[in-house]
PDB file of N, CA, C and O in Angstrom:
ATOM      1  N   MET A   1     231.262  73.563 200.180  1.00  0.00           N
ATOM      2  CA  MET A   1     230.508  72.929 199.103  1.00  0.00           C
ATOM      3  C   MET A   1     231.092  71.539 198.838  1.00  0.00           C
ATOM      4  O   MET A   1     232.297  71.402 198.682  1.00  0.00           O
ATOM      5  N   PRO A   2     230.260  70.506 198.785  1.00  0.00           N
ATOM      6  CA  PRO A   2     230.764  69.159 198.511  1.00  0.00           C
ATOM      7  C   PRO A   2     231.298  69.033 197.088  1.00  0.00           C
ATOM      8  O   PRO A   2     230.964  69.840 196.220  1.00  0.00           O
ATOM      9  N   ASN A   3     232.112  68.019 196.880  1.00  0.00           N
ATOM     10  CA  ASN A   3     232.607  67.750 195.530  1.00  0.00           C
ATOM     11  C   ASN A   3     231.444  67.412 194.610  1.00  0.00           C
ATOM     12  O   ASN A   3     230.442  66.844 195.041  1.00  0.00           O
ATOM     13  N   GLN A   4     231.613  67.765 193.345  1.00  0.00           N
ATOM     14  CA  GLN A   4     230.598  67.480 192.336  1.00  0.00           C
ATOM     15  C   GLN A   4     231.267  66.738 191.189  1.00  0.00           C
ATOM     16  O   GLN A   4     232.464  66.888 190.946  1.00  0.00           O
ATOM     17  N   TYR A   5     230.469  65.956 190.484  1.00  0.00           N
ATOM     18  CA  TYR A   5     230.973  65.141 189.390  1.00  0.00           C
ATOM     19  C   TYR A   5     230.044  65.271 188.196  1.00  0.00           C
ATOM     20  O   TYR A   5     228.829  65.311 188.343  1.00  0.00           O
ATOM     21  N   ARG A   6     230.636  65.338 186.997  1.00  0.00           N
ATOM     22  CA  ARG A   6     229.857  65.357 185.762  1.00  0.00           C
ATOM     23  C   ARG A   6     229.787  63.925 185.248  1.00  0.00           C
ATOM     24  O   ARG A   6     230.784  63.202 185.233  1.00  0.00           O
ATOM     25  N   VAL A   7     228.603  63.525 184.805  1.00  0.00           N
ATOM     26  CA  VAL A   7     228.411  62.182 184.270  1.00  0.00           C
ATOM     27  C   VAL A   7     228.873  62.168 182.813  1.00  0.00           C
ATOM     28  O   VAL A   7     228.354  62.916 181.978  1.00  0.00           O
ATOM     29  N   LYS A   8     229.873  61.327 182.514  1.00  0.00           N
ATOM     30  CA  LYS A   8     230.415  61.206 181.162  1.00  0.00           C
ATOM     31  C   LYS A   8     229.648  60.190 180.332  1.00  0.00           C
ATOM     32  O   LYS A   8     229.587  60.312 179.109  1.00  0.00           O
ATOM     33  N   GLN A   9     229.102  59.166 180.992  1.00  0.00           N
ATOM     34  CA  GLN A   9     228.363  58.111 180.293  1.00  0.00           C
ATOM     35  C   GLN A   9     227.197  57.668 181.163  1.00  0.00           C
ATOM     36  O   GLN A   9     227.367  57.437 182.356  1.00  0.00           O
ATOM     37  N   SER A  10     226.034  57.562 180.573  1.00  0.00           N
ATOM     38  CA  SER A  10     224.827  57.188 181.309  1.00  0.00           C
ATOM     39  C   SER A  10     224.873  55.752 181.818  1.00  0.00           C
ATOM     40  O   SER A  10     225.469  54.874 181.196  1.00  0.00           O
ATOM     41  N   ASP A  11     224.234  55.549 182.961  1.00  0.00           N
ATOM     42  CA  ASP A  11     223.963  54.230 183.531  1.00  0.00           C
ATOM     43  C   ASP A  11     222.637  54.362 184.274  1.00  0.00           C
ATOM     44  O   ASP A  11     222.605  54.735 185.440  1.00  0.00           O
ATOM     45  N   PRO A  12     221.509  54.105 183.593  1.00  0.00           N
ATOM     46  CA  PRO A  12     220.196  54.302 184.204  1.00  0.00           C
ATOM     47  C   PRO A  12     220.000  53.541 185.515  1.00  0.00           C
ATOM     48  O   PRO A  12     219.406  54.053 186.452  1.00  0.00           O
ATOM     49  N   THR A  13     220.527  52.328 185.619  1.00  0.00           N
ATOM     50  CA  THR A  13     220.391  51.554 186.850  1.00  0.00           C
ATOM     51  C   THR A  13     221.106  52.230 188.007  1.00  0.00           C
ATOM     52  O   THR A  13     220.628  52.216 189.135  1.00  0.00           O
ATOM     53  N   GLY A  14     222.240  52.851 187.726  1.00  0.00           N
ATOM     54  CA  GLY A  14     223.003  53.559 188.748  1.00  0.00           C
ATOM     55  C   GLY A  14     222.522  54.975 188.987  1.00  0.00           C
ATOM     56  O   GLY A  14     223.078  55.684 189.821  1.00  0.00           O
ATOM     57  N   GLY A  15     221.524  55.413 188.232  1.00  0.00           N
ATOM     58  CA  GLY A  15     220.995  56.757 188.403  1.00  0.00           C
ATOM     59  C   GLY A  15     221.831  57.831 187.733  1.00  0.00           C
ATOM     60  O   GLY A  15     221.737  59.001 188.086  1.00  0.00           O
ATOM     61  N   LEU A  16     222.645  57.452 186.742  1.00  0.00           N
ATOM     62  CA  LEU A  16     223.513  58.400 186.057  1.00  0.00           C
ATOM     63  C   LEU A  16     222.981  58.718 184.667  1.00  0.00           C
ATOM     64  O   LEU A  16     222.679  57.820 183.886  1.00  0.00           O
ATOM     65  N   VAL A  17     222.881  60.016 184.368  1.00  0.00           N
ATOM     66  CA  VAL A  17     222.423  60.478 183.062  1.00  0.00           C
ATOM     67  C   VAL A  17     223.513  61.373 182.489  1.00  0.00           C
ATOM     68  O   VAL A  17     223.945  62.340 183.132  1.00  0.00           O
ATOM     69  N   GLU A  18     223.986  61.042 181.297  1.00  0.00           N
ATOM     70  CA  GLU A  18     225.080  61.783 180.670  1.00  0.00           C
ATOM     71  C   GLU A  18     224.819  63.280 180.687  1.00  0.00           C
ATOM     72  O   GLU A  18     223.721  63.735 180.355  1.00  0.00           O
ATOM     73  N   GLY A  19     225.823  64.042 181.120  1.00  0.00           N
ATOM     74  CA  GLY A  19     225.736  65.497 181.175  1.00  0.00           C
ATOM     75  C   GLY A  19     225.230  66.033 182.502  1.00  0.00           C
ATOM     76  O   GLY A  19     225.355  67.217 182.779  1.00  0.00           O
ATOM     77  N   ALA A  20     224.653  65.178 183.336  1.00  0.00           N
ATOM     78  CA  ALA A  20     224.127  65.613 184.632  1.00  0.00           C
ATOM     79  C   ALA A  20     225.269  65.840 185.620  1.00  0.00           C
ATOM     80  O   ALA A  20     226.379  65.348 185.449  1.00  0.00           O
ATOM     81  N   THR A  21     224.973  66.601 186.669  1.00  0.00           N
ATOM     82  CA  THR A  21     225.907  66.815 187.763  1.00  0.00           C
ATOM     83  C   THR A  21     225.452  65.974 188.949  1.00  0.00           C
ATOM     84  O   THR A  21     224.279  65.970 189.303  1.00  0.00           O
ATOM     85  N   VAL A  22     226.400  65.249 189.539  1.00  0.00           N
ATOM     86  CA  VAL A  22     226.126  64.376 190.675  1.00  0.00           C
ATOM     87  C   VAL A  22     226.820  64.943 191.906  1.00  0.00           C
ATOM     88  O   VAL A  22     227.996  65.291 191.844  1.00  0.00           O
ATOM     89  N   VAL A  23     226.080  65.046 193.005  1.00  0.00           N
ATOM     90  CA  VAL A  23     226.644  65.447 194.288  1.00  0.00           C
ATOM     91  C   VAL A  23     226.438  64.279 195.243  1.00  0.00           C
ATOM     92  O   VAL A  23     225.310  63.969 195.611  1.00  0.00           O
ATOM     93  N   PRO A  24     227.512  63.589 195.627  1.00  0.00           N
ATOM     94  CA  PRO A  24     227.353  62.443 196.517  1.00  0.00           C
ATOM     95  C   PRO A  24     226.858  62.863 197.896  1.00  0.00           C
ATOM     96  O   PRO A  24     227.170  63.950 198.361  1.00  0.00           O
ATOM     97  N   TYR A  25     226.087  61.988 198.540  1.00  0.00           N
ATOM     98  CA  TYR A  25     225.673  62.297 199.907  1.00  0.00           C
ATOM     99  C   TYR A  25     226.689  61.778 200.902  1.00  0.00           C
ATOM    100  O   TYR A  25     226.630  62.101 202.093  1.00  0.00           O
ATOM    101  N   TYR A  26     227.654  60.981 200.425  1.00  0.00           N
ATOM    102  CA  TYR A  26     228.792  60.578 201.253  1.00  0.00           C
ATOM    103  C   TYR A  26     230.013  60.468 200.347  1.00  0.00           C
ATOM    104  O   TYR A  26     229.909  60.017 199.202  1.00  0.00           O
ATOM    105  N   GLU A  27     231.162  60.883 200.874  1.00  0.00           N
ATOM    106  CA  GLU A  27     232.397  60.771 200.113  1.00  0.00           C
ATOM    107  C   GLU A  27     233.567  60.698 201.074  1.00  0.00           C
ATOM    108  O   GLU A  27     233.604  61.390 202.081  1.00  0.00           O
ATOM    109  N   ASP A  28     234.522  59.807 200.747  1.00  0.00           N
ATOM    110  CA  ASP A  28     235.797  59.799 201.448  1.00  0.00           C
ATOM    111  C   ASP A  28     236.888  59.627 200.387  1.00  0.00           C
ATOM    112  O   ASP A  28     236.618  59.787 199.196  1.00  0.00           O
ATOM    113  N   ASP A  29     238.098  59.309 200.800  1.00  0.00           N
ATOM    114  CA  ASP A  29     239.205  59.204 199.841  1.00  0.00           C
ATOM    115  C   ASP A  29     239.059  58.022 198.890  1.00  0.00           C
ATOM    116  O   ASP A  29     239.682  58.006 197.834  1.00  0.00           O
ATOM    117  N   ASN A  30     238.244  57.029 199.252  1.00  0.00           N
ATOM    118  CA  ASN A  30     238.141  55.804 198.463  1.00  0.00           C
ATOM    119  C   ASN A  30     236.866  55.643 197.652  1.00  0.00           C
ATOM    120  O   ASN A  30     236.865  54.925 196.660  1.00  0.00           O
ATOM    121  N   GLU A  31     235.764  56.261 198.087  1.00  0.00           N
ATOM    122  CA  GLU A  31     234.500  56.036 197.397  1.00  0.00           C
ATOM    123  C   GLU A  31     233.553  57.217 197.549  1.00  0.00           C
ATOM    124  O   GLU A  31     233.748  58.087 198.388  1.00  0.00           O
ATOM    125  N   ILE A  32     232.543  57.205 196.670  1.00  0.00           N
ATOM    126  CA  ILE A  32     231.413  58.123 196.813  1.00  0.00           C
ATOM    127  C   ILE A  32     230.156  57.272 196.885  1.00  0.00           C
ATOM    128  O   ILE A  32     230.124  56.133 196.404  1.00  0.00           O
ATOM    129  N   ILE A  33     229.115  57.817 197.496  1.00  0.00           N
ATOM    130  CA  ILE A  33     227.814  57.151 197.530  1.00  0.00           C
ATOM    131  C   ILE A  33     226.784  58.157 197.037  1.00  0.00           C
ATOM    132  O   ILE A  33     226.705  59.282 197.534  1.00  0.00           O
ATOM    133  N   ILE A  34     226.024  57.736 196.026  1.00  0.00           N
ATOM    134  CA  ILE A  34     224.979  58.585 195.448  1.00  0.00           C
ATOM    135  C   ILE A  34     223.649  57.848 195.528  1.00  0.00           C
ATOM    136  O   ILE A  34     223.598  56.642 195.742  1.00  0.00           O
ATOM    137  N   HIS A  35     222.568  58.587 195.340  1.00  0.00           N
ATOM    138  CA  HIS A  35     221.243  57.976 195.245  1.00  0.00           C
ATOM    139  C   HIS A  35     221.049  57.521 193.807  1.00  0.00           C
ATOM    140  O   HIS A  35     221.107  58.324 192.886  1.00  0.00           O
ATOM    141  N   GLY A  36     220.858  56.225 193.607  1.00  0.00           N
ATOM    142  CA  GLY A  36     220.576  55.673 192.290  1.00  0.00           C
ATOM    143  C   GLY A  36     219.124  55.261 192.193  1.00  0.00           C
ATOM    144  O   GLY A  36     218.381  55.305 193.183  1.00  0.00           O
ATOM    145  N   SER A  37     218.705  54.826 191.034  1.00  0.00           N
ATOM    146  CA  SER A  37     217.306  54.425 190.846  1.00  0.00           C
ATOM    147  C   SER A  37     216.978  53.140 191.610  1.00  0.00           C
ATOM    148  O   SER A  37     215.819  52.855 191.867  1.00  0.00           O
ATOM    149  N   MET A  38     218.005  52.389 192.009  1.00  0.00           N
ATOM    150  CA  MET A  38     217.798  51.143 192.749  1.00  0.00           C
ATOM    151  C   MET A  38     218.274  51.272 194.198  1.00  0.00           C
ATOM    152  O   MET A  38     218.562  50.281 194.839  1.00  0.00           O
ATOM    153  N   GLY A  39     218.382  52.496 194.713  1.00  0.00           N
ATOM    154  CA  GLY A  39     218.867  52.713 196.073  1.00  0.00           C
ATOM    155  C   GLY A  39     220.244  53.351 196.067  1.00  0.00           C
ATOM    156  O   GLY A  39     220.664  53.929 195.082  1.00  0.00           O
ATOM    157  N   SER A  40     220.951  53.221 197.172  1.00  0.00           N
ATOM    158  CA  SER A  40     222.288  53.803 197.283  1.00  0.00           C
ATOM    159  C   SER A  40     223.247  53.107 196.327  1.00  0.00           C
ATOM    160  O   SER A  40     223.218  51.890 196.160  1.00  0.00           O
ATOM    161  N   HIS A  41     224.107  53.895 195.704  1.00  0.00           N
ATOM    162  CA  HIS A  41     225.062  53.385 194.720  1.00  0.00           C
ATOM    163  C   HIS A  41     226.461  53.755 195.203  1.00  0.00           C
ATOM    164  O   HIS A  41     226.824  54.926 195.224  1.00  0.00           O
ATOM    165  N   HIS A  42     227.237  52.751 195.632  1.00  0.00           N
ATOM    166  CA  HIS A  42     228.604  52.941 196.105  1.00  0.00           C
ATOM    167  C   HIS A  42     229.543  52.838 194.911  1.00  0.00           C
ATOM    168  O   HIS A  42     229.493  51.855 194.172  1.00  0.00           O
ATOM    169  N   ILE A  43     230.406  53.845 194.726  1.00  0.00           N
ATOM    170  CA  ILE A  43     231.318  53.862 193.590  1.00  0.00           C
ATOM    171  C   ILE A  43     232.737  54.083 194.104  1.00  0.00           C
ATOM    172  O   ILE A  43     233.023  55.104 194.739  1.00  0.00           O
ATOM    173  N   ARG A  44     233.619  53.133 193.833  1.00  0.00           N
ATOM    174  CA  ARG A  44     235.025  53.243 194.221  1.00  0.00           C
ATOM    175  C   ARG A  44     235.738  54.220 193.290  1.00  0.00           C
ATOM    176  O   ARG A  44     235.643  54.109 192.071  1.00  0.00           O
ATOM    177  N   LYS A  45     236.434  55.186 193.867  1.00  0.00           N
ATOM    178  CA  LYS A  45     237.110  56.213 193.072  1.00  0.00           C
ATOM    179  C   LYS A  45     238.245  55.660 192.217  1.00  0.00           C
ATOM    180  O   LYS A  45     238.573  56.239 191.196  1.00  0.00           O
ATOM    181  N   ASN A  46     238.867  54.569 192.626  1.00  0.00           N
ATOM    182  CA  ASN A  46     239.973  54.011 191.852  1.00  0.00           C
ATOM    183  C   ASN A  46     239.529  52.909 190.899  1.00  0.00           C
ATOM    184  O   ASN A  46     240.348  52.229 190.304  1.00  0.00           O
ATOM    185  N   GLY A  47     238.225  52.748 190.731  1.00  0.00           N
ATOM    186  CA  GLY A  47     237.698  51.678 189.890  1.00  0.00           C
ATOM    187  C   GLY A  47     237.415  52.096 188.460  1.00  0.00           C
ATOM    188  O   GLY A  47     237.335  53.274 188.121  1.00  0.00           O
ATOM    189  N   GLU A  48     237.245  51.089 187.621  1.00  0.00           N
ATOM    190  CA  GLU A  48     236.950  51.298 186.201  1.00  0.00           C
ATOM    191  C   GLU A  48     235.608  52.009 186.005  1.00  0.00           C
ATOM    192  O   GLU A  48     235.460  52.864 185.132  1.00  0.00           O
ATOM    193  N   TYR A  49     234.616  51.656 186.837  1.00  0.00           N
ATOM    194  CA  TYR A  49     233.288  52.278 186.709  1.00  0.00           C
ATOM    195  C   TYR A  49     233.374  53.785 186.897  1.00  0.00           C
ATOM    196  O   TYR A  49     232.817  54.556 186.118  1.00  0.00           O
ATOM    197  N   PHE A  50     234.082  54.226 187.937  1.00  0.00           N
ATOM    198  CA  PHE A  50     234.236  55.650 188.215  1.00  0.00           C
ATOM    199  C   PHE A  50     234.899  56.349 187.020  1.00  0.00           C
ATOM    200  O   PHE A  50     234.419  57.379 186.541  1.00  0.00           O
ATOM    201  N   ALA A  51     236.014  55.780 186.537  1.00  0.00           N
ATOM    202  CA  ALA A  51     236.749  56.380 185.421  1.00  0.00           C
ATOM    203  C   ALA A  51     235.893  56.475 184.155  1.00  0.00           C
ATOM    204  O   ALA A  51     235.994  57.442 183.402  1.00  0.00           O
ATOM    205  N   LYS A  52     235.055  55.495 183.944  1.00  0.00           N
ATOM    206  CA  LYS A  52     234.225  55.442 182.734  1.00  0.00           C
ATOM    207  C   LYS A  52     233.039  56.405 182.794  1.00  0.00           C
ATOM    208  O   LYS A  52     232.653  56.974 181.783  1.00  0.00           O
ATOM    209  N   HIS A  53     232.473  56.587 183.986  1.00  0.00           N
ATOM    210  CA  HIS A  53     231.212  57.306 184.099  1.00  0.00           C
ATOM    211  C   HIS A  53     231.285  58.714 184.697  1.00  0.00           C
ATOM    212  O   HIS A  53     230.394  59.519 184.445  1.00  0.00           O
ATOM    213  N   LEU A  54     232.297  59.009 185.512  1.00  0.00           N
ATOM    214  CA  LEU A  54     232.292  60.283 186.260  1.00  0.00           C
ATOM    215  C   LEU A  54     233.584  61.067 186.074  1.00  0.00           C
ATOM    216  O   LEU A  54     234.658  60.493 185.929  1.00  0.00           O
ATOM    217  N   GLU A  55     233.432  62.390 186.127  1.00  0.00           N
ATOM    218  CA  GLU A  55     234.565  63.310 186.025  1.00  0.00           C
ATOM    219  C   GLU A  55     234.403  64.382 187.122  1.00  0.00           C
ATOM    220  O   GLU A  55     233.383  65.050 187.163  1.00  0.00           O
ATOM    221  N   PRO A  56     235.410  64.533 187.995  1.00  0.00           N
ATOM    222  CA  PRO A  56     235.325  65.583 189.024  1.00  0.00           C
ATOM    223  C   PRO A  56     235.258  66.967 188.380  1.00  0.00           C
ATOM    224  O   PRO A  56     235.974  67.253 187.438  1.00  0.00           O
ATOM    225  N   ILE A  57     234.372  67.831 188.912  1.00  0.00           N
ATOM    226  CA  ILE A  57     234.256  69.195 188.382  1.00  0.00           C
ATOM    227  C   ILE A  57     234.374  70.256 189.446  1.00  0.00           C
ATOM    228  O   ILE A  57     234.136  71.434 189.180  1.00  0.00           O
ATOM    229  N   GLY A  58     234.747  69.891 190.661  1.00  0.00           N
ATOM    230  CA  GLY A  58     234.981  70.911 191.673  1.00  0.00           C
ATOM    231  C   GLY A  58     234.243  70.664 192.962  1.00  0.00           C
ATOM    232  O   GLY A  58     233.569  69.676 193.142  1.00  0.00           O
ATOM    233  N   GLY A  59     234.429  71.577 193.843  1.00  0.00           N
ATOM    234  CA  GLY A  59     233.827  71.482 195.171  1.00  0.00           C
ATOM    235  C   GLY A  59     234.834  71.879 196.212  1.00  0.00           C
ATOM    236  O   GLY A  59     235.430  72.938 196.118  1.00  0.00           O
ATOM    237  N   LYS A  60     235.060  71.007 197.184  1.00  0.00           N
ATOM    238  CA  LYS A  60     235.946  71.266 198.327  1.00  0.00           C
ATOM    239  C   LYS A  60     237.260  71.880 197.921  1.00  0.00           C
ATOM    240  O   LYS A  60     237.963  71.437 197.094  1.00  0.00           O
TER     241      LYS A  60
END
């Protein structure tokens, strides 16, 4: 099962809705890629955006 993330704060442009569960279609040690409302959304795991918007909830 791939890693899953809970959205802590909404970002409609990025396709994130607070409380939703996100399953990236690509993930490595540095980033995840999800489908956003404007296309693919690359999110760096060590970045401020990731810390502000996403929380790991399990998977691998």
